[in-house]
XYZ file of C-alpha atoms in Angstrom:
536
model
C 255.107 124.566 -104.694
C 257.500 123.448 -107.432
C 259.669 121.580 -104.988
C 256.583 119.724 -103.692
C 255.617 118.822 -107.214
C 259.177 117.444 -108.013
C 259.008 115.548 -104.643
C 255.617 113.843 -105.687
C 257.022 112.801 -109.052
C 260.124 111.213 -107.381
C 257.932 109.353 -104.995
C 255.554 108.188 -107.694
C 258.521 106.937 -109.837
C 259.973 105.144 -106.803
C 256.583 103.467 -106.212
C 256.413 102.137 -109.885
C 259.860 100.815 -109.658
C 259.178 99.165 -106.301
C 256.126 97.561 -107.868
C 258.188 96.364 -110.820
C 260.827 94.937 -108.471
C 258.126 92.838 -106.813
C 256.956 91.310 -110.045
C 260.083 88.990 -110.218
C 259.653 86.383 -107.481
C 260.569 82.659 -106.980
C 258.111 80.253 -108.500
C 256.263 77.695 -106.311
C 257.928 74.541 -107.984
C 261.329 76.269 -108.810
C 260.988 75.132 -112.492
C 260.804 71.526 -111.750
C 257.389 71.229 -113.099
C 258.740 71.259 -116.643
C 261.115 68.432 -115.832
C 258.291 66.408 -114.254
C 256.115 66.962 -117.249
C 258.871 65.695 -119.635
C 259.259 62.491 -117.529
C 255.516 61.883 -117.546
C 255.000 62.460 -121.264
C 258.046 60.974 -122.758
C 258.881 58.157 -120.181
C 255.535 57.405 -118.480
C 257.510 57.917 -115.174
C 257.664 60.126 -112.177
C 260.579 62.642 -111.567
C 260.802 63.751 -108.057
C 263.077 66.366 -106.435
C 264.166 65.450 -103.061
C 264.267 68.619 -100.683
C 263.286 67.197 -97.238
C 263.635 64.162 -95.053
C 259.982 63.374 -95.669
C 260.544 63.306 -99.384
C 263.523 61.057 -98.977
C 261.559 58.649 -96.739
C 258.561 58.411 -99.248
C 261.069 57.735 -102.097
C 262.710 54.966 -99.959
C 259.332 53.301 -99.340
C 258.457 53.488 -103.045
C 261.885 52.140 -104.111
C 261.519 49.143 -101.733
C 258.096 48.470 -103.217
C 259.632 48.261 -106.700
C 262.484 46.081 -105.503
C 260.253 43.590 -103.880
C 259.532 41.873 -107.161
C 261.747 40.822 -110.048
C 262.969 44.014 -111.508
C 261.631 45.073 -114.891
C 263.206 47.521 -117.308
C 260.510 50.184 -116.547
C 261.079 49.560 -112.758
C 264.887 50.078 -113.218
C 264.185 53.425 -115.046
C 261.824 54.584 -112.311
C 264.108 53.653 -109.504
C 266.985 55.564 -111.345
C 264.711 58.706 -111.573
C 263.983 58.513 -107.909
C 267.370 57.626 -106.403
C 270.126 58.788 -108.725
C 272.080 61.329 -106.702
C 273.757 62.828 -109.762
C 270.394 63.636 -111.101
C 269.314 65.318 -107.929
C 272.490 67.391 -108.160
C 271.346 68.472 -111.745
C 268.067 69.522 -110.411
C 269.895 72.112 -108.220
C 270.877 73.889 -111.433
C 267.216 74.945 -111.609
C 267.522 76.739 -108.294
C 270.613 78.469 -109.422
C 269.251 79.711 -112.563
C 266.028 80.919 -110.971
C 268.004 82.804 -108.372
C 269.813 84.648 -111.143
C 266.562 85.405 -112.839
C 265.040 86.889 -109.657
C 268.216 88.714 -108.977
C 268.190 90.347 -112.490
C 264.635 91.523 -111.887
C 265.437 93.296 -108.676
C 266.146 97.119 -108.518
C 269.598 97.981 -107.533
C 269.922 99.329 -103.948
C 270.178 103.084 -103.866
C 273.256 104.783 -102.434
C 273.395 107.227 -99.624
C 276.309 109.555 -98.772
C 276.386 111.615 -95.661
C 279.127 114.227 -94.804
C 279.515 116.479 -91.818
C 282.200 119.123 -91.655
C 282.854 122.041 -89.265
C 285.001 125.119 -89.891
C 285.318 127.710 -86.895
C 281.674 128.408 -86.436
C 280.436 127.109 -89.707
C 278.759 123.663 -89.798
C 278.224 121.871 -93.208
C 276.084 118.684 -93.500
C 275.676 116.909 -96.817
C 273.279 114.148 -97.689
C 273.005 112.603 -101.082
C 270.692 109.773 -102.359
C 271.802 108.179 -105.607
C 270.354 105.559 -107.920
C 272.037 103.603 -110.789
C 269.762 104.809 -113.596
C 271.489 102.766 -116.320
C 270.636 99.497 -114.374
C 266.983 100.489 -114.027
C 266.758 101.347 -117.733
C 268.328 98.008 -118.776
C 266.278 95.933 -116.156
C 263.590 94.721 -118.594
C 266.062 93.508 -121.071
C 268.302 91.892 -118.391
C 265.233 90.149 -116.908
C 264.318 88.767 -120.460
C 267.843 87.395 -120.900
C 267.892 85.657 -117.555
C 264.309 84.300 -118.146
C 265.429 82.790 -121.441
C 268.457 81.215 -119.606
C 266.096 79.791 -116.984
C 263.970 78.250 -119.730
C 267.215 76.924 -121.203
C 268.205 75.394 -117.931
C 264.832 73.650 -117.595
C 265.425 72.069 -120.920
C 268.945 70.983 -120.127
C 267.856 69.609 -116.861
C 265.180 67.604 -118.391
C 267.621 66.350 -120.995
C 269.944 65.306 -118.209
C 266.942 63.403 -116.688
C 266.360 61.622 -120.020
C 270.042 60.653 -120.234
C 269.831 59.063 -116.774
C 266.880 57.129 -117.866
C 268.635 55.863 -121.074
C 271.774 54.924 -119.083
C 269.593 52.942 -116.636
C 267.800 51.236 -119.555
C 271.104 50.250 -121.219
C 272.653 49.089 -117.924
C 269.517 46.926 -117.291
C 269.884 45.274 -120.786
C 273.586 44.604 -120.193
C 272.990 43.204 -116.656
C 270.252 40.741 -117.718
C 272.279 39.778 -120.772
C 275.370 39.246 -118.963
C 273.618 37.074 -116.202
C 271.949 34.988 -118.980
C 275.429 34.564 -120.651
C 276.918 33.361 -117.321
C 274.059 30.871 -116.879
C 274.642 29.430 -120.294
C 278.422 29.467 -119.811
C 277.796 27.293 -116.779
C 275.969 24.946 -118.923
C 278.731 24.740 -121.294
C 281.170 24.143 -118.429
C 279.142 21.245 -117.167
C 279.001 19.705 -120.538
C 282.662 20.050 -120.953
C 283.138 18.436 -117.599
C 281.087 15.548 -118.582
C 283.053 15.179 -121.764
C 286.364 15.352 -119.881
C 285.153 12.788 -117.378
C 284.230 10.417 -120.314
C 287.657 10.973 -122.004
C 289.484 10.291 -118.787
C 287.724 6.825 -118.327
C 288.283 5.991 -121.866
C 291.876 6.971 -121.727
C 292.184 4.830 -118.579
C 290.705 1.905 -120.484
C 293.078 2.321 -123.220
C 290.393 3.127 -125.823
C 291.516 6.833 -126.346
C 294.521 8.456 -127.838
C 296.626 10.961 -125.725
C 295.945 13.593 -128.333
C 292.104 13.312 -128.128
C 292.206 13.146 -124.382
C 294.307 16.401 -124.319
C 291.706 18.165 -126.572
C 288.792 17.154 -124.280
C 290.779 18.339 -121.226
C 291.730 21.603 -123.008
C 288.093 22.398 -123.897
C 287.080 21.690 -120.233
C 289.826 24.134 -119.047
C 288.844 26.752 -121.541
C 285.157 26.312 -120.481
C 286.076 26.999 -116.802
C 287.931 30.108 -117.820
C 285.081 31.312 -119.878
C 282.717 30.817 -117.044
C 284.973 32.846 -114.752
C 284.980 35.710 -117.222
C 281.260 35.408 -117.824
C 280.608 35.721 -114.077
C 282.894 38.634 -113.735
C 281.098 40.395 -116.618
C 277.776 39.665 -115.035
C 278.945 41.093 -111.635
C 280.283 44.230 -113.452
C 277.124 44.769 -115.379
C 275.076 44.311 -112.239
C 277.114 46.799 -110.349
C 276.743 49.293 -113.279
C 272.960 48.974 -112.894
C 273.210 49.352 -109.327
C 275.131 52.663 -109.749
C 272.578 53.828 -112.384
C 269.760 53.237 -109.958
C 271.493 54.930 -107.081
C 271.139 51.939 -104.729
C 273.282 50.730 -101.894
C 273.300 48.426 -98.846
C 270.471 45.873 -98.638
C 268.757 47.500 -101.747
C 271.541 45.935 -103.953
C 269.987 42.470 -103.577
C 267.437 42.995 -106.214
C 266.344 40.110 -108.501
C 266.694 40.399 -112.299
C 264.673 38.219 -114.776
C 266.180 35.140 -116.196
C 266.414 36.340 -119.781
C 266.009 39.266 -122.065
C 262.619 39.962 -123.741
C 262.102 38.350 -127.107
C 262.272 40.249 -130.370
C 259.212 42.187 -131.455
C 257.005 40.145 -133.889
C 257.693 42.458 -136.838
C 260.486 44.570 -138.165
C 260.282 48.077 -136.530
C 259.426 50.907 -139.008
C 259.827 54.549 -138.203
C 259.074 57.300 -140.634
C 261.025 60.662 -140.914
C 263.199 59.986 -137.986
C 265.286 63.091 -138.605
C 262.373 65.572 -138.394
C 260.972 63.854 -135.451
C 264.316 64.102 -133.559
C 264.745 67.827 -134.456
C 261.271 68.519 -133.155
C 261.733 66.632 -129.936
C 265.385 66.710 -128.742
C 265.639 68.928 -125.834
C 269.348 69.607 -126.222
C 268.512 71.183 -129.597
C 265.880 73.373 -128.037
C 268.204 74.397 -125.190
C 270.908 75.250 -127.803
C 268.505 77.565 -129.628
C 267.598 79.311 -126.460
C 271.227 79.696 -125.556
C 271.909 81.375 -128.936
C 268.921 83.622 -128.646
C 270.016 84.724 -125.182
C 273.483 85.383 -126.412
C 272.013 87.579 -129.173
C 270.091 89.576 -126.639
C 273.278 90.005 -124.644
C 274.862 91.296 -127.692
C 272.274 93.887 -128.157
C 272.536 95.017 -124.617
C 276.403 95.232 -124.931
C 276.102 97.335 -128.065
C 273.399 99.688 -126.545
C 275.643 100.327 -123.463
C 279.031 100.341 -125.012
C 279.669 104.021 -124.528
C 277.704 104.669 -121.205
C 278.670 101.933 -118.742
C 277.690 103.894 -115.621
C 274.838 106.480 -115.144
C 273.795 107.600 -111.708
C 271.351 110.218 -110.622
C 271.419 111.635 -107.102
C 269.282 113.905 -104.815
C 271.166 116.277 -102.585
C 270.025 117.771 -99.361
C 272.812 120.055 -97.847
C 272.865 122.371 -94.917
C 275.483 125.104 -94.095
C 275.252 127.420 -91.129
C 275.462 130.678 -93.119
C 273.518 129.457 -96.149
C 270.814 127.266 -94.716
C 269.387 124.355 -96.533
C 270.289 123.663 -100.158
C 268.390 121.036 -102.425
C 269.470 119.862 -105.829
C 270.368 116.944 -108.040
C 273.538 115.594 -109.382
C 274.296 113.225 -112.414
C 277.380 110.913 -112.517
C 278.275 109.521 -115.869
C 281.371 107.520 -116.985
C 283.132 109.384 -119.932
C 284.272 107.006 -122.584
C 287.608 108.715 -122.905
C 289.944 105.815 -123.079
C 287.631 102.755 -123.252
C 284.985 103.094 -126.064
C 283.506 99.646 -125.371
C 284.919 98.075 -128.476
C 286.501 95.052 -126.627
C 283.213 94.399 -124.907
C 281.384 94.439 -128.229
C 283.959 92.271 -129.929
C 283.785 89.653 -127.119
C 279.984 89.687 -127.402
C 280.025 89.201 -131.029
C 282.520 86.432 -130.709
C 280.388 84.810 -128.160
C 277.384 85.003 -130.378
C 279.230 83.419 -133.348
C 280.503 80.685 -131.027
C 276.985 79.905 -129.803
C 275.509 79.962 -133.286
C 278.127 77.619 -134.708
C 277.601 75.209 -131.675
C 273.821 75.244 -132.391
C 274.491 74.352 -136.125
C 276.990 71.567 -135.187
C 274.515 70.273 -132.498
C 271.899 70.017 -135.214
C 274.192 68.285 -137.644
C 275.289 65.841 -134.916
C 271.701 65.147 -133.965
C 270.592 64.372 -137.555
C 273.740 62.019 -137.900
C 273.115 60.248 -134.492
C 269.471 59.580 -135.198
C 270.406 58.140 -138.750
C 273.155 56.002 -137.250
C 270.904 54.902 -134.250
C 268.075 53.969 -136.607
C 270.274 52.010 -138.940
C 271.629 50.067 -136.009
C 268.171 49.656 -134.595
C 267.026 48.005 -137.938
C 270.138 46.024 -138.509
C 270.294 44.621 -135.081
C 266.720 43.471 -135.394
C 267.452 41.786 -138.691
C 270.684 40.101 -137.182
C 268.912 38.850 -134.195
C 265.947 37.605 -136.111
C 268.430 35.806 -138.529
C 269.974 34.060 -135.496
C 266.668 33.190 -134.042
C 264.966 31.939 -137.352
C 267.975 30.630 -139.252
C 271.198 29.933 -137.463
C 269.886 28.535 -134.165
C 267.232 26.254 -135.796
C 269.786 24.957 -138.206
C 272.278 24.151 -135.399
C 269.378 22.462 -133.501
C 268.490 20.405 -136.641
C 272.208 19.379 -137.007
C 272.237 18.309 -133.334
C 269.071 16.327 -133.736
C 270.565 14.535 -136.648
C 273.857 13.956 -134.941
C 271.909 12.528 -131.973
C 269.982 10.180 -134.162
C 273.238 8.931 -135.804
C 274.862 8.544 -132.421
C 271.851 6.396 -131.273
C 272.402 4.351 -134.388
C 276.008 3.963 -133.709
C 277.015 5.927 -136.824
C 279.028 8.594 -135.158
C 281.221 8.467 -132.029
C 280.427 10.172 -128.723
C 283.024 12.713 -129.301
C 281.779 13.719 -132.690
C 278.539 14.431 -130.828
C 280.486 16.520 -128.252
C 282.100 18.459 -131.160
C 278.751 19.274 -132.567
C 277.565 20.512 -129.116
C 280.552 22.868 -129.033
C 279.668 24.280 -132.434
C 276.252 24.876 -131.095
C 277.525 26.897 -128.244
C 278.715 29.634 -130.727
C 275.309 29.804 -132.210
C 273.328 30.282 -129.049
C 275.973 32.780 -127.795
C 275.652 34.659 -130.973
C 271.907 34.808 -130.535
C 272.136 36.108 -126.976
C 274.615 38.808 -128.115
C 272.394 39.776 -130.998
C 269.385 40.026 -128.707
C 271.297 42.213 -126.273
C 272.513 44.386 -129.107
C 269.068 44.892 -130.448
C 267.658 46.194 -127.096
C 270.794 48.402 -126.706
C 270.096 49.760 -130.104
C 266.633 50.540 -129.131
C 267.841 52.424 -126.087
C 270.258 54.384 -128.174
C 267.703 55.309 -130.725
C 265.167 56.356 -128.028
C 267.714 58.717 -126.570
C 268.709 60.083 -130.013
C 265.147 60.879 -130.804
C 264.487 62.820 -127.617
C 263.644 60.213 -125.026
C 260.706 58.494 -126.869
C 259.925 56.690 -130.125
C 256.978 57.588 -132.344
C 254.057 55.146 -132.338
C 253.519 55.111 -136.083
C 255.363 51.764 -136.736
C 255.022 48.277 -135.261
C 257.450 47.188 -132.576
C 258.190 50.583 -131.568
C 256.985 50.169 -128.011
C 258.680 48.954 -124.900
C 259.972 45.352 -124.545
C 257.759 42.738 -123.125
C 259.278 39.696 -121.426
C 259.231 36.478 -123.465
C 261.137 33.277 -123.771
C 263.213 33.021 -126.980
C 261.951 29.511 -128.010
C 264.513 28.864 -130.715
C 267.452 29.395 -128.426
C 265.842 27.450 -125.606
C 265.214 24.665 -127.871
C 268.824 24.729 -129.023
C 269.993 24.603 -125.580
C 267.645 21.666 -124.770
C 268.909 19.767 -127.815
C 272.488 20.327 -126.588
C 271.631 19.133 -123.214
C 270.002 16.045 -124.594
C 273.249 15.278 -126.495
C 275.149 15.647 -123.325
C 272.777 13.199 -121.486
C 273.621 10.674 -124.103
C 277.218 11.141 -123.639
C 277.084 10.678 -119.882
C 274.927 7.657 -120.402
C 277.698 6.159 -122.455
C 280.364 7.017 -119.726
C 278.246 5.483 -117.072
C 277.551 2.110 -119.003
C 281.156 0.948 -119.507
C 284.545 2.694 -119.646
C 285.267 1.065 -122.954
C 281.880 1.585 -124.617
C 281.462 3.915 -127.500
C 277.774 3.713 -127.988
C 275.258 2.839 -125.131
C 272.201 0.784 -125.660
C 269.991 3.085 -123.559
C 270.968 6.470 -125.062
C 267.479 7.236 -126.163
C 266.077 6.582 -122.817
C 268.612 8.879 -121.211
C 267.748 11.684 -123.608
C 264.121 11.579 -122.529
C 264.974 12.033 -118.758
C 266.338 15.052 -116.881
C 268.758 16.501 -119.464
C 269.957 19.567 -117.596
C 273.545 20.023 -117.447
C 273.476 20.117 -113.653
C 271.751 16.722 -113.638
C 274.297 15.351 -116.140
C 277.214 16.373 -114.054
C 275.515 14.778 -110.939
C 275.323 11.402 -112.748
C 279.254 11.263 -113.121
C 280.407 9.605 -109.882
C 283.947 10.976 -109.944
C 285.656 14.071 -111.489
C 289.112 14.296 -112.817
C 288.951 18.127 -111.937
C 287.646 20.045 -109.082
C 284.290 21.579 -110.036
C 283.998 25.344 -110.266
C 281.767 27.062 -107.748
C 278.081 27.229 -108.821
C 276.547 30.784 -109.015
C 273.655 31.002 -106.648
C 271.890 33.809 -108.437
C 272.270 32.878 -112.043
C 269.701 30.157 -112.824
C 266.781 30.448 -115.169
C 263.211 29.173 -114.744
C 263.850 26.060 -116.787
C 267.078 25.026 -115.001
C 269.074 25.601 -118.192
């Protein structure tokens, strides 16, 4: 009766343990739901994990739909989230971490030992069932530790997704800015070509010194080199964007807009950026979970420092002369030489390491957001200064120089020199505009993937035409038109009678270059994909 009671208790305990083991199973989404939620809430985009060929085909169709129109910055981010293979590799970390969690919640397999010995007429049979009791006792704590690590992996994976989005955003800004700079460099080259042609004609007529002629030729040669560098930078920036979006083959023929978005109407204002960043940055949350998990591991190590192995077994033996024997055995590791001090010391060092890394991550995050916000505001002020002050002033100077040229008060080459000065102003504005949008992308990443909506100009960029820079480029083209008109009128002329009429016609640099019948230099190849909507 007593043996039966013990057997029932053993069966009941085994049933409870089996039920507990069944409680830890794989989730339906593999933890990806947390990443998808972050993408929706912080980016307004969809994050998809590709597992089957059907998933891959659906993403390919969606990608082609986005590429069928001029690519916007939001489209580039969405394509990167769908196609970036490095990001898909990061998603696999979720599966690895969840597998560790499920494994930690599973009961250890029991051990079975069987022996059969014979001596003369005696037969001895031994059967032993054993179980690692220590693993069972520490199962709840081990499951909690792995569960915390799984949550940490979710945050780290979501943070990796936000970094891919930020990289795609920066690559998009750089690609559009580089293409715009290459377009403007082509305009400058055409203008320099027109000036060099005029200088050649005047030199041939004997009305131009060798020094001035060499200056014009040197400016043209430098403009050709600058155009080559600008085209190379545009190509490199476009390829960087292509890599960020994970595109290849025919998909790399996407079309970008002609120019960057205009500045926001008002200066951006964001309040308490440090607190916002500390509340929203996923890497800080992941570091906290990592430190908490290490602390739990330290507690487990301290609790098991003396007893590292504890097994309980059930024996069922049979001998010929004695019959059947039942009993139990306990196997325990005696801490005679190893008292677990090294394990505890290692666990403590790991905890201190994790705690210090968490503190340093928080310090770095606060510093990064302060630096990013300062750059965000300063870049806005600089770009606005170029747009509202520098470029309009250069345009005014060009207008006045053009009037004086039409009144034969300045020479044609003084007009060209002024146009060259204006090149620096327009390039400065384009660089400042690019730097502002890059600073916004940096700040968005430093604050956890999104900006608060409390201040104006904190939203996403909207496409617009920078009127001041466009006007400055038009004024420069008008000056070049007058120069070419002078070259076409007479080789020895210094001021044409019809300069004003020429300025009111087609004043694009391409048209100017077409009016010159011959060239002293071979024309540089024209970029087929870098022209804007106004032909500038």
